[in-house]
Coordinates of C-alpha atoms in Angstrom, one line a residue:
X11 CA -25.2 5.5 -23.7
X12 CA -25.3 2.1 -25.9
X13 CA -22.4 -0.3 -25.2
X14 CA -21.9 -0.8 -28.8
X15 CA -20.5 2.1 -29.1
X16 CA -17.2 1.0 -30.1
X17 CA -14.7 3.6 -28.3
X18 CA -16.6 3.3 -24.9
X19 CA -16.7 -0.7 -25.4
X20 CA -13.5 -2.7 -24.9
X21 CA -13.3 -6.3 -25.1
X22 CA -10.1 -7.8 -23.5
X23 CA -9.1 -11.0 -22.2
X24 CA -7.5 -9.5 -19.2
X25 CA -7.8 -6.1 -17.7
X26 CA -5.3 -5.1 -14.8
X27 CA -6.5 -1.6 -12.7
X28 CA -3.4 -0.2 -11.7
X29 CA 0.0 0.4 -13.4
X30 CA 2.5 0.1 -10.1
X31 CA 4.9 -2.7 -10.3
X32 CA 2.3 -5.5 -9.2
X33 CA 0.2 -4.1 -12.4
X34 CA 2.7 -4.0 -15.0
X35 CA 4.0 -7.3 -13.9
X36 CA 1.2 -9.0 -14.6
X37 CA 0.1 -7.4 -17.4
X38 CA 3.9 -8.4 -19.1
X39 CA 2.7 -12.2 -17.8
X40 CA -0.4 -12.1 -19.7
X41 CA 0.8 -10.5 -23.0
X42 CA 3.9 -12.7 -22.3
X43 CA 1.4 -15.5 -23.7
X44 CA -0.2 -14.1 -25.9
X45 CA -3.2 -12.6 -24.8
X46 CA -4.9 -9.4 -25.0
X47 CA -4.2 -7.4 -21.8
X48 CA -4.9 -3.7 -21.0
X49 CA -4.1 -1.4 -17.9
X50 CA -6.7 1.0 -16.6
X51 CA -4.7 3.5 -14.8
X52 CA -5.8 7.0 -13.2
X53 CA -2.1 8.0 -13.8
X54 CA 0.1 7.8 -16.7
X55 CA 2.0 4.7 -15.9
X56 CA 5.5 6.2 -15.0
X57 CA 3.9 8.2 -12.7
X58 CA 2.2 5.1 -10.3
X59 CA 3.7 5.3 -6.7
X60 CA 5.9 2.3 -6.7
X61 CA 8.7 4.9 -8.5
X62 CA 8.8 6.5 -5.3
X63 CA 9.8 3.4 -3.5
X64 CA 13.7 4.1 -3.0
X65 CA 15.8 1.5 -0.6
X66 CA 15.3 -1.9 -2.3
X67 CA 14.2 -5.1 -3.2
X68 CA 14.1 -7.8 -0.8
X69 CA 15.8 -11.1 -1.4
X70 CA 18.0 -13.9 -0.2
X71 CA 20.8 -13.7 -2.7
X72 CA 23.1 -15.0 0.5
X73 CA 25.6 -12.3 -1.1
X74 CA 26.8 -13.0 2.5
X75 CA 27.1 -16.2 4.7
X76 CA 24.2 -15.7 7.4
X77 CA 21.7 -14.9 5.3
X78 CA 19.6 -17.9 3.5
X79 CA 15.6 -18.7 2.8
X80 CA 14.9 -19.4 6.1
X81 CA 16.4 -16.2 7.4
X82 CA 14.4 -14.5 5.5
X83 CA 11.3 -16.3 6.0
X84 CA 11.9 -16.3 10.0
X85 CA 12.4 -12.0 9.8
X86 CA 9.1 -11.5 7.7
X87 CA 7.3 -13.7 10.2
X88 CA 8.4 -11.8 13.1
X89 CA 8.7 -8.4 11.5
X90 CA 4.5 -9.2 11.1
X91 CA 4.2 -9.9 14.7
X92 CA 3.1 -13.3 13.9
X93 CA 0.0 -12.6 12.2
X94 CA 1.6 -13.4 8.6
X95 CA 0.0 -16.3 7.1
X96 CA 3.6 -18.6 6.9
X97 CA 2.2 -20.8 3.6
X98 CA 2.7 -17.2 1.6
X99 CA 5.5 -16.0 3.3
X100 CA 7.3 -19.2 2.3
X101 CA 5.9 -19.0 -1.3
X102 CA 7.5 -15.3 -0.9
X103 CA 11.0 -15.7 0.0
X104 CA 11.3 -18.9 -2.8
X105 CA 10.3 -17.2 -5.7
X106 CA 12.1 -13.6 -4.3
X107 CA 15.8 -14.4 -5.7
X108 CA 14.1 -15.2 -9.2
X109 CA 12.8 -12.4 -9.4
X110 CA 15.8 -9.5 -8.7
X111 CA 17.8 -11.9 -11.0
X112 CA 14.6 -11.5 -13.8
X113 CA 14.6 -8.0 -13.0
X114 CA 18.4 -7.9 -14.0
X115 CA 18.2 -9.7 -17.1
X116 CA 15.1 -7.0 -18.2
X117 CA 18.0 -4.6 -17.8
X118 CA 17.7 -2.8 -14.2
X119 CA 20.6 -0.8 -13.5
X120 CA 21.4 -2.4 -10.0
X121 CA 24.1 -1.1 -7.9
X122 CA 26.9 -3.0 -7.7
X123 CA 29.8 -4.8 -5.1
X124 CA 33.2 -4.6 -6.6
X125 CA 33.1 -7.9 -7.6
X126 CA 30.3 -7.4 -10.0
X127 CA 27.3 -8.8 -7.9
X128 CA 24.1 -6.9 -7.3
X129 CA 24.9 -5.1 -4.0
X130 CA 22.8 -5.4 -1.3
X131 CA 22.3 -3.0 2.0
X132 CA 21.2 -3.9 5.7
X133 CA 17.1 -3.0 6.1
X134 CA 15.2 -3.1 9.2
X135 CA 14.1 -5.8 10.6
X136 CA 15.9 -7.9 8.6
X137 CA 19.1 -10.3 9.9
X138 CA 21.8 -10.1 7.1
X139 CA 22.1 -7.0 4.4
X140 CA 19.2 -8.3 1.9
X141 CA 18.1 -5.2 0.0
X142 CA 18.9 -5.3 -3.4
X143 CA 19.2 -1.4 -5.0
X144 CA 20.1 0.9 -7.3
X145 CA 21.6 4.1 -5.3
X146 CA 18.3 5.2 -3.7
X147 CA 15.8 5.3 -7.0
X148 CA 15.1 1.6 -7.1
X149 CA 11.6 1.7 -7.3
X150 CA 11.8 4.1 -10.0
X151 CA 14.2 1.8 -12.0
X152 CA 11.8 -1.2 -11.7
X153 CA 8.7 0.6 -12.9
X154 CA 10.6 2.2 -16.0
X155 CA 12.3 -1.1 -17.3
X156 CA 8.7 -2.7 -16.6
X157 CA 7.1 0.0 -18.3
X158 CA 9.4 -0.6 -21.3
X159 CA 9.1 -4.7 -21.1
X160 CA 5.6 -3.8 -21.6
X161 CA 5.2 -1.7 -24.3
X162 CA 7.9 -4.0 -26.2
X163 CA 5.4 -7.0 -25.7
X164 CA 1.9 -4.4 -26.7
X165 CA 0.5 -4.2 -23.5
X166 CA -3.0 -2.0 -23.6
X167 CA -3.1 1.2 -21.9
X168 CA -5.8 3.3 -20.8
X169 CA -4.1 5.8 -19.0
X170 CA -6.1 8.2 -16.4
X171 CA -8.8 6.5 -16.3
X172 CA -11.0 6.4 -13.0
X173 CA -12.7 3.1 -12.0
X174 CA -16.0 3.7 -10.9
X175 CA -17.3 0.2 -10.8
X176 CA -16.8 -3.7 -10.9
X177 CA -18.8 -5.7 -12.8
X178 CA -19.5 -9.0 -10.7
X179 CA -22.5 -10.7 -10.0
X180 CA -22.9 -14.6 -8.7
X181 CA -19.4 -14.6 -7.8
X182 CA -17.7 -14.1 -11.0
X183 CA -16.1 -11.2 -12.3
X184 CA -17.1 -9.9 -15.8
X185 CA -15.2 -5.9 -16.3
X186 CA -15.4 -3.3 -15.1
X187 CA -16.9 0.6 -15.6
X188 CA -14.4 3.4 -15.6
X189 CA -14.0 7.5 -16.3
X190 CA -12.2 8.7 -18.9
X191 CA -10.4 12.0 -17.1
X192 CA -9.5 13.5 -20.5
X193 CA -12.0 12.9 -22.5
X194 CA -15.2 12.2 -20.5
X195 CA -18.0 9.2 -20.6
X196 CA -17.4 6.2 -19.3
X197 CA -16.0 3.0 -21.0
X198 CA -16.9 -0.7 -20.1
X199 CA -14.3 -3.0 -20.2
X200 CA -15.8 -6.7 -20.9
X201 CA -12.6 -9.2 -19.4
X202 CA -12.7 -13.0 -18.7
X203 CA -10.0 -11.7 -15.6
X204 CA -9.4 -8.5 -13.6
X205 CA -6.6 -7.8 -11.5
X206 CA -6.9 -5.1 -8.9
X207 CA -3.6 -3.5 -7.9
X208 CA -4.7 -0.2 -7.0
X209 CA -1.9 0.5 -4.3
X210 CA -2.3 1.2 -0.9
X211 CA -4.6 4.3 0.7
X212 CA -2.3 6.5 2.7
X213 CA -4.3 9.3 1.3
X214 CA -6.8 9.3 4.3
X215 CA -3.9 10.6 6.3
X216 CA -2.9 14.6 6.4
X217 CA 0.9 13.4 6.9
X218 CA 1.5 10.6 5.0
X219 CA 4.1 9.1 2.5
X220 CA 1.8 8.1 -0.3
X221 CA 1.0 10.3 -3.7
X222 CA -2.2 12.0 -4.0
X223 CA -4.1 9.2 -6.3
X224 CA -3.4 6.9 -3.1
X225 CA -6.8 7.0 -2.4
X226 CA -8.1 3.7 -1.7
X227 CA -10.4 3.0 -5.2
X228 CA -9.6 -0.8 -5.4
X229 CA -10.6 -1.8 -1.6
X230 CA -13.6 1.1 -1.8
X231 CA -14.9 -0.8 -5.2
X232 CA -14.4 -4.3 -3.2
X233 CA -16.5 -2.9 0.0
X234 CA -19.2 -1.7 -2.5
X235 CA -19.9 -5.0 -4.4
X236 CA -20.5 -6.8 -1.4
X237 CA -17.0 -8.5 -0.7
X238 CA -15.0 -8.4 2.4
X239 CA -11.3 -6.4 3.2
X240 CA -9.2 -8.2 5.4
X241 CA -7.0 -6.7 8.9
X242 CA -7.6 -3.0 7.9
X243 CA -7.2 -2.1 11.0
X244 CA -3.2 -2.7 10.3
X245 CA -1.3 0.6 9.0
X246 CA 1.7 1.1 9.2
X247 CA 3.6 4.7 10.0
X248 CA 6.9 4.9 8.5
X249 CA 9.7 6.6 10.8
X250 CA 11.3 8.7 8.7
X251 CA 9.0 10.7 6.8
X252 CA 9.8 15.0 6.0
X253 CA 8.5 17.0 8.8
X254 CA 4.8 18.2 8.5
X255 CA 5.6 16.9 4.7
X256 CA 5.4 13.6 5.2
X257 CA 7.4 12.8 1.9
X258 CA 9.3 9.5 2.1
X259 CA 13.2 9.3 3.3
X260 CA 13.8 6.1 2.4
X261 CA 14.9 3.3 5.1
X262 CA 17.7 3.2 2.6
X263 CA 19.7 6.2 5.0
X264 CA 19.3 3.7 7.8
X265 CA 20.3 0.9 6.2
X266 CA 23.6 3.3 4.9
X267 CA 24.5 4.1 8.7
X268 CA 22.0 7.6 9.2
X269 CA 21.1 7.8 13.2
X270 CA 17.7 9.2 14.6
X271 CA 18.7 11.4 16.9
X272 CA 16.3 13.9 19.9
X273 CA 16.6 16.6 21.6
X274 CA 19.8 15.7 23.5
X275 CA 21.5 14.6 20.7
X276 CA 21.0 11.1 21.8
X277 CA 20.7 8.1 19.8
X278 CA 17.6 7.0 21.9
X279 CA 17.1 3.9 20.0
X280 CA 19.3 2.0 21.9
X281 CA 16.6 2.4 24.9
X282 CA 13.8 0.4 22.6
X283 CA 15.9 -1.7 20.3
X284 CA 19.1 -2.0 22.1
X285 CA 20.2 -4.9 19.2
X286 CA 18.9 -3.0 15.9
X287 CA 19.0 0.8 17.2
X288 CA 17.4 2.8 14.0
X289 CA 17.4 -0.6 12.1
X290 CA 14.5 -2.1 14.1
X291 CA 11.2 -2.5 12.3
X292 CA 9.3 0.5 11.4
X293 CA 6.1 0.1 13.9
X294 CA 9.0 -0.1 16.7
X295 CA 11.0 2.8 15.1
X296 CA 7.7 4.7 14.8
X297 CA 6.5 4.0 18.1
X298 CA 9.9 5.4 19.9
X299 CA 9.9 8.6 17.8
X300 CA 6.6 9.2 19.1
X301 CA 7.0 8.5 22.5
X302 CA 10.2 10.7 22.5
X303 CA 8.0 13.6 21.3
X304 CA 5.3 12.8 23.5
X305 CA 7.2 12.9 26.5
X306 CA 9.0 16.0 24.9
X307 CA 12.0 15.3 24.0
X308 CA 11.3 16.2 20.5
X309 CA 14.0 19.1 18.7
X310 CA 12.7 22.2 20.6
X311 CA 10.4 20.1 22.1
X312 CA 8.1 20.0 19.0
X313 CA 6.7 17.0 17.1
X314 CA 9.7 16.0 15.2
X315 CA 13.1 14.5 16.1
X316 CA 16.4 14.1 13.5
X317 CA 17.6 11.8 11.3
X318 CA 21.0 12.2 10.9
X319 CA 23.8 11.7 7.8
X320 CA 26.2 14.1 8.5
X321 CA 28.7 11.5 9.6
X322 CA 28.1 9.2 6.5
X323 CA 30.5 12.0 4.5
X324 CA 29.7 13.9 1.4
X325 CA 30.7 10.9 -1.3
X326 CA 28.7 8.3 0.6
X327 CA 25.8 10.8 0.9
X328 CA 25.7 12.1 -2.8
X329 CA 27.1 8.4 -4.3
X330 CA 24.2 5.9 -2.4
X331 CA 21.2 8.4 -1.1
X332 CA 21.2 11.2 -3.8
X333 CA 17.6 11.4 -3.6
X334 CA 17.1 11.6 0.1
X335 CA 20.0 14.7 -0.3
X336 CA 17.6 16.4 -3.0
X337 CA 14.5 15.9 -0.9
X338 CA 15.3 17.4 2.5
X339 CA 17.0 20.4 0.6
X340 CA 14.1 21.0 -1.7
X341 CA 11.7 20.5 0.9
X342 CA 13.1 21.9 4.0
X343 CA 16.2 23.5 2.9
X344 CA 18.1 21.3 5.2
X345 CA 21.7 20.0 3.4
X346 CA 21.9 16.3 4.8
X347 CA 25.8 16.9 4.3
X348 CA 26.5 19.6 6.8
X349 CA 23.1 19.4 9.3
X350 CA 20.5 16.6 10.3
X351 CA 17.2 16.9 8.8
X352 CA 13.5 16.7 11.0
X353 CA 11.1 13.8 10.6
X354 CA 8.1 12.3 11.8
X355 CA 6.1 9.2 11.2
X356 CA 4.0 9.4 8.4
X357 CA 1.3 7.0 7.3
X358 CA 3.2 4.9 5.0
X359 CA 1.8 1.1 4.2
X360 CA -1.6 -0.8 4.1
X361 CA -1.0 -4.2 5.5
X362 CA -4.6 -4.7 4.8
X363 CA -7.0 -5.1 1.6
X364 CA -8.5 -7.5 -0.6
X365 CA -8.2 -11.1 0.8
X366 CA -6.8 -13.4 -1.7
X367 CA -5.3 -16.6 -1.6
X368 CA -1.7 -17.9 -2.8
X369 CA -3.0 -18.1 -6.6
X370 CA -4.2 -14.2 -5.7
X371 CA -7.4 -15.5 -6.7
X372 CA -10.1 -12.5 -4.7
X373 CA -12.0 -14.7 -2.3
X374 CA -15.3 -13.9 -0.5
X375 CA -15.2 -15.5 3.4
X376 CA -13.4 -17.3 5.7
X377 CA -14.0 -20.3 3.9
X378 CA -11.6 -19.2 1.3
X379 CA -14.6 -18.9 -1.7
X380 CA -13.5 -17.6 -4.8
X381 CA -14.5 -15.5 -6.7
X382 CA -13.9 -16.7 -10.6
X383 CA -12.0 -14.4 -12.3
X384 CA -11.3 -11.6 -10.1
X385 CA -7.2 -11.4 -8.4
X386 CA -5.7 -8.5 -6.5
X387 CA -1.5 -7.9 -6.1
X388 CA 0.4 -5.6 -4.4
X389 CA -0.9 -3.4 -1.9
X390 CA -4.3 -3.3 -2.3
X391 CA -4.1 -6.9 -1.8
X392 CA -3.9 -8.9 1.6
X393 CA -2.7 -12.4 1.3
X394 CA -2.0 -11.9 4.0
X395 CA 2.0 -11.6 3.8
X396 CA 3.3 -9.0 5.8
X397 CA 0.8 -9.6 9.0
X398 CA 0.5 -6.7 11.3
X399 CA 3.8 -4.9 9.9
X400 CA 5.4 -5.2 6.7
X401 CA 9.5 -4.8 6.8
X402 CA 11.1 -2.6 4.3
X403 CA 11.8 -3.8 0.9
X404 CA 9.4 -7.2 1.5
X405 CA 7.1 -4.8 -0.5
X406 CA 8.6 -4.1 -3.9
X407 CA 9.1 -7.8 -4.1
X408 CA 5.5 -8.6 -3.0
X409 CA 4.1 -6.2 -5.8
X410 CA 6.7 -8.0 -8.4
X411 CA 6.2 -11.1 -7.4
X412 CA 2.7 -11.5 -6.8
X413 CA 2.0 -9.4 -9.9
X414 CA 3.9 -12.1 -12.0
X415 CA 2.1 -15.1 -10.2
X416 CA -1.6 -13.3 -10.4
X417 CA -0.3 -12.6 -14.5
X418 CA 0.5 -16.7 -15.2
X419 CA -3.2 -17.6 -12.8
X420 CA -5.2 -14.9 -14.8
X421 CA -3.7 -16.0 -18.2
X422 CA -4.2 -20.2 -17.5
X423 CA -8.0 -18.7 -16.4
X424 CA -8.4 -17.1 -20.0
X425 CA -7.2 -20.3 -22.0
X426 CA -9.9 -22.2 -20.1
X427 CA -12.7 -20.1 -19.6
X428 CA -15.2 -17.9 -22.1
X429 CA -16.4 -14.1 -21.4
X430 CA -19.0 -14.2 -18.7
X431 CA -22.1 -12.2 -19.5
X432 CA -22.5 -8.9 -18.5
X433 CA -24.9 -7.6 -15.7
X434 CA -27.9 -6.3 -17.1
X435 CA -27.4 -2.8 -16.7
X436 CA -23.9 -2.6 -16.3
X437 CA -23.7 1.2 -16.5
X438 CA -26.4 1.7 -13.6
X439 CA -23.9 1.9 -10.4
X440 CA -21.0 4.4 -12.4
X441 CA -23.5 6.5 -13.9
X442 CA -25.5 6.9 -10.7
X443 CA -22.3 7.9 -8.7
X444 CA -21.5 10.5 -11.8
X445 CA -25.3 11.6 -11.8
X446 CA -25.3 12.1 -7.8
X447 CA -22.8 14.7 -7.7
X448 CA -23.9 17.1 -10.8
X449 CA -26.9 17.4 -9.3
X450 CA -26.1 17.3 -5.8
X451 CA -27.5 20.3 -3.6
X452 CA -23.8 21.7 -3.3
X453 CA -24.7 22.7 0.6
X454 CA -21.2 21.0 0.6
X455 CA -17.5 20.9 -0.9
X456 CA -15.2 17.6 -1.1
X457 CA -12.3 19.8 0.3
X458 CA -13.2 20.8 3.2
X459 CA -14.4 17.3 3.9
X460 CA -11.2 15.9 2.8
X461 CA -9.6 17.9 4.7
X462 CA -11.4 17.2 7.9
X463 CA -11.0 13.5 7.5
X464 CA -7.6 13.7 7.1
X465 CA -6.6 15.8 9.8
X466 CA -8.6 13.8 12.4
X467 CA -7.1 10.1 11.1
X468 CA -3.7 12.0 11.8
X469 CA -4.9 13.1 15.3
X470 CA -6.5 9.8 16.3
X471 CA -5.5 7.2 14.4
X472 CA -2.0 7.6 14.1
X473 CA 1.2 5.8 15.9
X474 CA -0.8 5.2 19.1
X475 CA -4.4 4.8 19.4
X476 CA -7.2 4.1 22.0
X477 CA -10.9 3.8 22.3
X478 CA -11.6 7.2 23.2
X479 CA -9.8 8.4 20.2
X480 CA -11.2 6.0 17.9
X481 CA -14.9 6.4 19.3
X482 CA -14.4 10.2 18.2
X483 CA -13.1 9.2 14.7
X484 CA -16.1 7.2 14.1
X485 CA -18.3 9.7 15.2
X486 CA -16.6 11.8 12.6
X487 CA -16.9 9.7 10.0
X488 CA -20.4 9.0 10.0
X489 CA -20.9 13.2 10.0
X490 CA -18.7 13.5 7.1
X491 CA -20.2 10.6 5.4
X492 CA -23.9 12.3 5.9
X493 CA -22.2 15.5 4.7
X494 CA -21.0 13.8 1.6
X495 CA -24.5 13.4 0.5
X496 CA -25.0 16.7 0.0
X497 CA -22.2 17.5 -2.0
X498 CA -22.3 18.8 -5.3
X499 CA -19.6 19.6 -8.2
X500 CA -20.0 22.9 -9.8
X501 CA -17.7 21.7 -13.0
X502 CA -20.0 20.0 -15.5
X503 CA -17.4 19.6 -18.0
X504 CA -16.2 16.1 -19.7
X505 CA -12.7 16.8 -20.1
X506 CA -10.4 17.2 -17.0
X507 CA -12.8 17.3 -14.2
X508 CA -10.8 17.2 -11.6
X509 CA -13.6 18.3 -9.5
X510 CA -15.4 15.7 -10.2
X511 CA -12.6 13.0 -9.8
X512 CA -11.8 14.7 -6.1
X513 CA -15.2 14.4 -5.0
X514 CA -15.3 10.3 -6.1
X515 CA -11.9 9.8 -4.6
X516 CA -13.7 11.3 -1.6
X517 CA -16.2 8.8 -0.9
X518 CA -14.0 5.8 -1.6
X519 CA -12.2 7.5 1.5
X520 CA -15.1 8.1 3.6
X521 CA -15.9 3.9 2.5
X522 CA -12.8 2.7 3.7
X523 CA -11.8 4.6 7.1
X524 CA -14.8 3.4 8.7
X525 CA -13.8 -0.1 7.7
X526 CA -10.2 0.8 9.6
X527 CA -11.8 2.3 12.6
X528 CA -14.1 -0.1 13.4
X529 CA -11.6 -2.9 13.2
X530 CA -9.4 -1.1 15.1
X531 CA -11.4 -0.4 18.0
X532 CA -12.6 -4.0 17.8
X533 CA -9.1 -5.5 18.1
X534 CA -8.3 -5.0 21.6
X535 CA -4.6 -6.1 21.9
X536 CA -1.9 -4.0 20.6
X537 CA 0.3 -6.1 17.7
X538 CA 2.7 -4.6 14.9
X539 CA 1.2 -1.1 13.8
X540 CA -1.8 -1.4 15.7
X541 CA -0.5 0.1 18.9
X542 CA -3.4 0.7 21.4
X543 CA -2.2 2.4 24.7
X544 CA -5.6 0.7 26.4
X545 CA -4.2 -2.5 25.6
X546 CA -0.7 -2.5 25.3
X547 CA 0.1 -6.4 25.1
X548 CA -0.1 -8.6 22.1
X549 CA -3.0 -11.3 23.2
X550 CA -2.5 -14.3 21.1
X551 CA -4.6 -16.1 23.1
X552 CA -7.9 -14.2 21.7
X553 CA -6.6 -12.2 18.5
X554 CA -4.0 -14.4 16.9
X555 CA -6.9 -14.3 13.5
X556 CA -7.8 -12.5 10.7
X557 CA -9.9 -9.8 10.4
X558 CA -12.9 -9.9 7.5
X559 CA -15.4 -7.0 7.2
X560 CA -18.3 -6.6 5.2
X561 CA -20.6 -3.7 4.4
X562 CA -24.2 -5.0 5.2
X563 CA -27.1 -2.7 5.3
X564 CA -24.8 0.4 6.1
X565 CA -22.8 -0.7 8.7
X566 CA -20.0 -2.6 8.6
X567 CA -19.7 -6.5 9.8
X568 CA -16.6 -8.3 10.8
X569 CA -15.6 -12.2 10.9
X570 CA -13.1 -13.8 12.3
X571 CA -13.1 -17.3 11.4
X572 CA -10.4 -17.0 9.0
X573 CA -7.2 -18.3 10.9
X574 CA -3.7 -17.3 10.8
X575 CA -1.9 -20.4 8.5
X576 CA 1.4 -21.1 11.2
X577 CA 3.9 -23.5 10.8
X578 CA 4.9 -25.9 13.8
X579 CA 8.7 -24.5 13.4
X580 CA 7.7 -20.5 13.7
X581 CA 5.6 -20.8 16.8
X582 CA 4.4 -17.3 17.8
X583 CA 7.1 -15.7 20.4
X584 CA 7.8 -12.6 22.0
X585 CA 8.8 -10.4 19.7
X586 CA 12.2 -8.7 20.6
X587 CA 14.8 -6.5 18.4

């Protein structure tokens, strides 16, 4: 394959991988400046997982007197269990207000107060109503509005492309190689700047709120390129996933006043977070639910509890929470107006990811050495804004705000630099992945391996962890990686070869899952979403530090030289709700 073939070689100023809020906002920023911006996505943009976010986007608009930028900052730091870098948090809360008003000016149909202001509802871990919302479809309207703006500003879209390799050499990014899912074949995207905004990786678990596309492709690409990942052991479980399905029932329900009850009909959060009750942070509520289940107080002694909205009344449920009502009805035949809805903790959000600085530039070590031309934003990134646990509605704000910041810095870089040279053989890595699967022995199939990974991650790497379970999980991953070497695909076709795509996704899942387990084994403490029953206390003396992890010579190597940025006024304290 020659790169001169017009259809398969593209030279574009800025290439953005991922079409969620972070990717679209970055693309819009670049395109507005007059530069060429292209979004490469393995799904059609309006099907990106950001559209599934329901509850709201956080900003201290001061609709109530007790809210302020300082309060938003403190809530985020406390919610992170003091692992968030506080300079990042400060930048975030200050930019958040402008982000919301910018969305309003773009035409986002926010729900309104009686006097016409953007409405805000309470959310877990926030000390004031701070979640700006549009019913319970906030992510949907934000995503569609951004997509429209991108079309208006002539952003190029390459939808249904699977990125297979990053083109990085000598700490400089020059583009990427992707497989065209619709027609087949490899495409080279030669770029001055690349943004990785590929979202989360919840599909490593069986029970997850994440879309099927969320297979951690971006973090796996970074690991493969010899770059590190940060704080991968911190994975948030959302307390209100639909029983067995994991589909998210937004925290908006609890923000509007829903209860969580056990088999005795008790609002058991009074025993775990008396002040905040159901509006405690997600890690606290998930552990409380799992404790109730483990101690036999799940509904009928089974592995779920109830989300009870009945007291909110029909009018409020259908006007404020219509999607939640529909999801419960469609998937569990539970009418939330008349009966409580079965829920369980579900793998939801990744606090860890691709390390980056405040300018969203990807860094390659604890000293902050920048990989020139390579950026990251949204859930795939780790700035670190969320530390060990993210507060609800901070994620959409994170994606939109740092997507915009990434776009601004990418624009600046493009104006000041020329295209870097491509590697000598840019297609080799990507073509090697395809060839390996097409010529595989076929003694193994990808589907059973994926199933075994997901079931065991849910079993051994859930809300509670311990050394024995994690060692067992590590052994399982090693075994599955060996089995993957024998995987072959039956479909040799070019167009819509989902047999091939799912096998490629599995390779990514197996790659970063090992980093999660190794990081969790090494971190001998409990902090935020990482709770070890064998080390149940937070240990600031030894573990108030970030994890950086590389794959070197087939092994995971970790470094803890990246210190947490802490301001004098926000020193770590015991986290109570």
